[in-house]
């Protein structure tokens, strides 16, 4: 059995797009993760209800992951009733894989800046490392100044310069990784689809076909 760290990429995926997929692919490669779990959320605690149902978001995630040997779709959040917290997700994954293997939560910079609003956020570091990737519109240079104090403190205490340090312990560190800048967001994509404009090349063709044949976001 492999002991390489497992990546966890959670999101609403409403719909999943190339910004998400490059986040999983590039960070998976840079951190030498042999598995990246894509976890579509159930009822997200921080936002209003997704536009597409859980079933559709799961189906689109499956289509997007197809053919990538590193990607695996993990259904543990989507079937949970009530708010799905990252803490619970990581605790259940940790219980499954045991204490030794590293887990790395993959986040865009926008999501990381919100971290201190997450349920039991400090305890996340007892369960996993966090890898933060650049996202257009959220510059990382000098960004500790934009963080609320408690997050800035954790950030400076936990930042690791060597990406592969995530292989040396099961949890507790933060790494920051450049990512090909793709200014794609699900919100903008839904708007593009709603207004009847082309969304081609912003997300996998199989996902776009699924959206069309199920009449989503129109
Ligand atoms: P929305 O536009 O509705 O906010 P989103 O496109 O940000 O949606 P989410 O499902 O909320 O998608 O994002 C899940 C994760 O993917 C978050 O960690 C987010 O930072 C990251 N992410 C999404 N889009 C990009 C992108 N274009 N580049 C880098 N990271 C991204």
Coordinates of C-alpha atoms and ligand atoms in Angstrom, one line a residue:
X1 CA 0.0 0.0 0.0
X2 CA 1.2 3.5 -0.9
X3 CA 2.2 5.8 1.9
X4 CA 2.5 8.9 -0.3
X5 CA 0.3 11.8 0.9
X6 CA -3.3 12.1 -0.2
X7 CA -4.5 15.4 -1.6
X8 CA -8.0 16.6 -0.7
X9 CA -9.7 19.0 -3.1
X10 CA -13.1 20.0 -1.9
X11 CA -15.5 22.4 -3.7
X12 CA -19.0 23.1 -4.7
X13 CA -18.0 22.2 -8.2
X14 CA -21.1 24.0 -9.5
X15 CA -19.9 23.2 -12.2
X16 CA -16.3 21.8 -12.0
X17 CA -13.9 23.6 -14.4
X18 CA -10.3 23.7 -15.5
X19 CA -9.4 26.0 -12.6
X20 CA -10.2 23.2 -10.2
X21 CA -8.6 20.5 -12.3
X22 CA -5.3 22.3 -12.8
X23 CA -5.3 22.9 -9.0
X24 CA -5.5 19.2 -8.4
X25 CA -3.1 18.3 -11.3
X26 CA -0.3 20.8 -10.6
X27 CA -0.4 20.5 -6.9
X28 CA -0.6 16.7 -7.2
X29 CA 2.5 16.8 -9.3
X30 CA 4.5 19.4 -7.3
X31 CA 3.8 17.6 -4.0
X32 CA 4.1 14.1 -5.5
X33 CA 0.8 13.1 -4.2
X34 CA -0.2 9.7 -5.7
X35 CA -3.9 10.4 -5.1
X36 CA -6.0 13.5 -5.3
X37 CA -9.5 13.1 -3.9
X38 CA -12.1 15.4 -5.5
X39 CA -14.9 16.0 -2.9
X40 CA -18.0 17.7 -4.1
X41 CA -19.7 19.3 -1.1
X42 CA -23.2 18.6 0.1
X43 CA -24.8 21.7 1.6
X44 CA -21.9 24.1 1.8
X45 CA -21.8 25.9 5.2
X46 CA -20.5 29.2 3.9
X47 CA -22.7 29.8 0.9
X48 CA -26.2 29.6 -0.4
X49 CA -27.5 26.4 -2.0
X50 CA -25.7 25.3 -5.2
X51 CA -27.5 25.9 -8.5
X52 CA -27.2 22.2 -9.6
X53 CA -28.3 19.3 -7.5
X54 CA -25.8 17.1 -5.6
X55 CA -26.4 14.3 -8.1
X56 CA -25.6 16.5 -11.1
X57 CA -22.5 18.0 -9.4
X58 CA -21.3 14.5 -8.5
X59 CA -21.9 13.3 -12.1
X60 CA -20.0 16.3 -13.5
X61 CA -17.1 15.6 -11.1
X62 CA -16.9 12.0 -12.2
X63 CA -16.9 13.0 -15.9
X64 CA -14.1 15.6 -15.2
X65 CA -12.0 13.1 -13.3
X66 CA -12.2 10.4 -16.0
X67 CA -8.9 9.3 -17.4
X68 CA -6.7 10.9 -14.8
X69 CA -5.0 8.2 -12.8
X70 CA -4.3 10.5 -9.8
X71 CA -7.9 11.7 -9.4
X72 CA -10.4 9.9 -7.4
X73 CA -14.0 11.1 -6.6
X74 CA -14.8 10.9 -3.0
X75 CA -18.5 11.0 -2.1
X76 CA -18.3 11.4 1.6
X77 CA -19.4 15.0 1.7
X78 CA -22.1 15.0 -0.9
X79 CA -24.2 12.4 0.8
X80 CA -24.0 14.0 4.2
X81 CA -27.1 15.8 5.3
X82 CA -26.7 19.2 6.9
X83 CA -23.6 21.3 6.5
X84 CA -20.4 19.4 5.5
X85 CA -17.5 20.7 7.4
X86 CA -13.9 20.1 6.3
X87 CA -13.1 19.1 9.8
X88 CA -15.5 16.2 9.7
X89 CA -14.4 15.2 6.3
X90 CA -10.7 15.1 7.4
X91 CA -11.6 13.3 10.6
X92 CA -13.4 10.6 8.7
X93 CA -10.6 10.3 6.1
X94 CA -8.0 10.2 8.9
X95 CA -9.9 7.4 10.7
X96 CA -9.9 5.4 7.4
X97 CA -6.2 5.8 6.5
X98 CA -4.7 5.8 10.1
X99 CA -2.4 8.3 11.8
X100 CA 0.8 7.9 9.7
X101 CA -0.1 8.9 6.2
X102 CA 0.0 12.6 5.3
X103 CA -3.1 14.4 4.1
X104 CA -2.8 17.7 2.2
X105 CA -5.8 19.9 1.7
X106 CA -5.5 21.8 -1.6
X107 CA -6.9 25.3 -1.5
X108 CA -7.0 28.3 -3.8
X109 CA -5.8 31.6 -2.2
X110 CA -9.3 32.9 -1.9
X111 CA -10.4 29.9 0.1
X112 CA -7.3 30.1 2.4
X113 CA -8.1 33.7 3.3
X114 CA -11.5 32.5 4.6
X115 CA -10.0 29.7 6.6
X116 CA -10.4 31.3 10.1
X117 CA -14.2 31.3 9.5
X118 CA -14.3 27.5 9.1
X119 CA -15.7 25.2 11.8
X120 CA -12.9 24.1 14.2
X121 CA -10.3 25.5 11.8
X122 CA -7.3 25.3 14.1
X123 CA -7.9 21.6 14.6
X124 CA -7.6 21.1 10.8
X125 CA -3.8 21.3 11.3
X126 CA -3.9 18.3 13.6
X127 CA -5.4 16.3 10.7
X128 CA -3.8 17.6 7.5
X129 CA -1.3 19.9 5.9
X130 CA -2.6 22.8 3.8
X131 CA -1.3 23.6 0.3
X132 CA -2.3 27.0 -1.0
X133 CA -2.2 27.8 -4.7
X134 CA -2.2 31.2 -6.4
X135 CA -5.6 32.3 -7.8
X136 CA -6.0 35.3 -10.1
X137 CA -7.4 38.3 -8.2
X138 CA -5.9 37.0 -4.9
X139 CA -2.2 38.1 -5.0
X140 CA 0.0 36.2 -2.6
X141 CA 2.9 38.7 -2.4
X142 CA 2.7 40.3 1.1
X143 CA -0.7 38.6 1.6
X144 CA -0.2 37.8 5.3
X145 CA -1.3 41.5 5.8
X146 CA -4.7 40.6 4.4
X147 CA -5.2 37.7 6.8
X148 CA -7.0 38.1 10.1
X149 CA -4.5 38.1 13.0
X150 CA -5.2 34.5 14.2
X151 CA -4.7 33.1 10.6
X152 CA -1.6 35.2 10.0
X153 CA -0.1 33.8 13.2
X154 CA -0.8 30.2 12.2
X155 CA 0.5 30.9 8.7
X156 CA 3.8 32.3 9.8
X157 CA 4.3 29.5 12.4
X158 CA 3.4 26.7 10.0
X159 CA 4.8 27.8 6.6
X160 CA 7.3 25.3 5.2
X161 CA 9.7 26.4 2.4
X162 CA 10.2 22.9 1.0
X163 CA 7.2 21.5 -0.7
X164 CA 8.2 17.9 -0.2
X165 CA 8.2 18.5 3.6
X166 CA 4.6 17.3 3.4
X167 CA 6.0 13.8 3.1
X168 CA 7.8 14.1 6.4
X169 CA 4.9 14.4 8.8
X170 CA 1.2 13.5 8.6
X171 CA -0.2 17.0 9.2
X172 CA 0.4 20.5 10.5
X173 CA 2.3 22.5 7.8
X174 CA 1.4 25.0 5.2
X175 CA 3.0 25.2 1.7
X176 CA 2.4 27.9 -1.0
X177 CA 2.6 26.9 -4.6
X178 CA 2.4 28.9 -7.8
X179 CA -0.3 27.7 -10.2
X180 CA -1.0 28.4 -13.9
X181 CA -3.3 31.4 -13.6
X182 CA -6.7 30.6 -14.9
X183 CA -9.2 33.2 -14.2
X184 CA -12.2 30.9 -14.3
X185 CA -14.8 30.8 -11.6
X186 CA -18.0 28.7 -11.3
X187 CA -20.0 31.9 -10.7
X188 CA -18.8 33.5 -13.9
X189 CA -19.3 30.2 -15.8
X190 CA -22.9 29.9 -14.7
X191 CA -23.5 33.5 -15.9
X192 CA -21.9 32.7 -19.2
X193 CA -24.1 29.6 -19.6
X194 CA -27.2 31.5 -18.4
X195 CA -26.7 34.2 -21.0
X196 CA -26.3 31.6 -23.8
X197 CA -22.6 32.4 -24.4
X198 CA -20.0 29.8 -25.2
X199 CA -18.3 28.1 -22.2
X200 CA -16.2 25.9 -24.4
X201 CA -12.5 25.5 -23.3
X202 CA -13.3 26.7 -19.8
X203 CA -14.3 23.2 -18.6
X204 CA -14.0 19.7 -20.0
X205 CA -16.1 19.0 -23.1
X206 CA -17.7 16.0 -21.4
X207 CA -18.9 18.2 -18.5
X208 CA -20.3 20.8 -21.0
X209 CA -22.1 18.1 -22.9
X210 CA -23.6 16.9 -19.6
X211 CA -24.7 20.4 -18.8
X212 CA -26.4 20.8 -22.2
X213 CA -28.1 17.5 -22.2
X214 CA -29.5 18.0 -18.7
X215 CA -30.5 21.6 -19.3
X216 CA -28.4 22.9 -16.3
X217 CA -27.7 26.6 -15.7
X218 CA -29.9 27.7 -18.5
Ligands
LIG1 P1 -17.5 30.2 -7.2 O1 -17.1 31.0 -8.4 O2 -19.0 29.9 -7.2 O3 -17.0 30.8 -5.9 P2 -15.3 28.5 -7.6 O4 -15.0 28.4 -9.0 O5 -14.5 29.3 -6.7 O6 -16.8 28.8 -7.3 P3 -15.3 26.3 -5.6 O7 -16.0 25.0 -5.8 O8 -15.9 27.3 -4.6 O9 -15.3 27.0 -7.1 O10 -13.8 26.1 -5.3 C1 -13.2 25.0 -4.8 C2 -11.7 25.2 -4.6 O11 -11.1 25.5 -5.9 C3 -11.3 26.4 -3.7 O12 -10.2 26.1 -2.9 C4 -11.0 27.5 -4.7 O13 -10.0 28.4 -4.2 C5 -10.3 26.7 -5.8 N1 -10.4 27.3 -7.2 C6 -11.5 27.5 -7.9 N2 -11.3 28.1 -9.1 C7 -9.9 28.2 -9.1 C8 -9.0 28.8 -10.1 N3 -9.5 29.3 -11.2 N4 -7.7 28.9 -9.8 C9 -7.3 28.3 -8.6 N5 -8.1 27.8 -7.6 C10 -9.4 27.7 -7.9

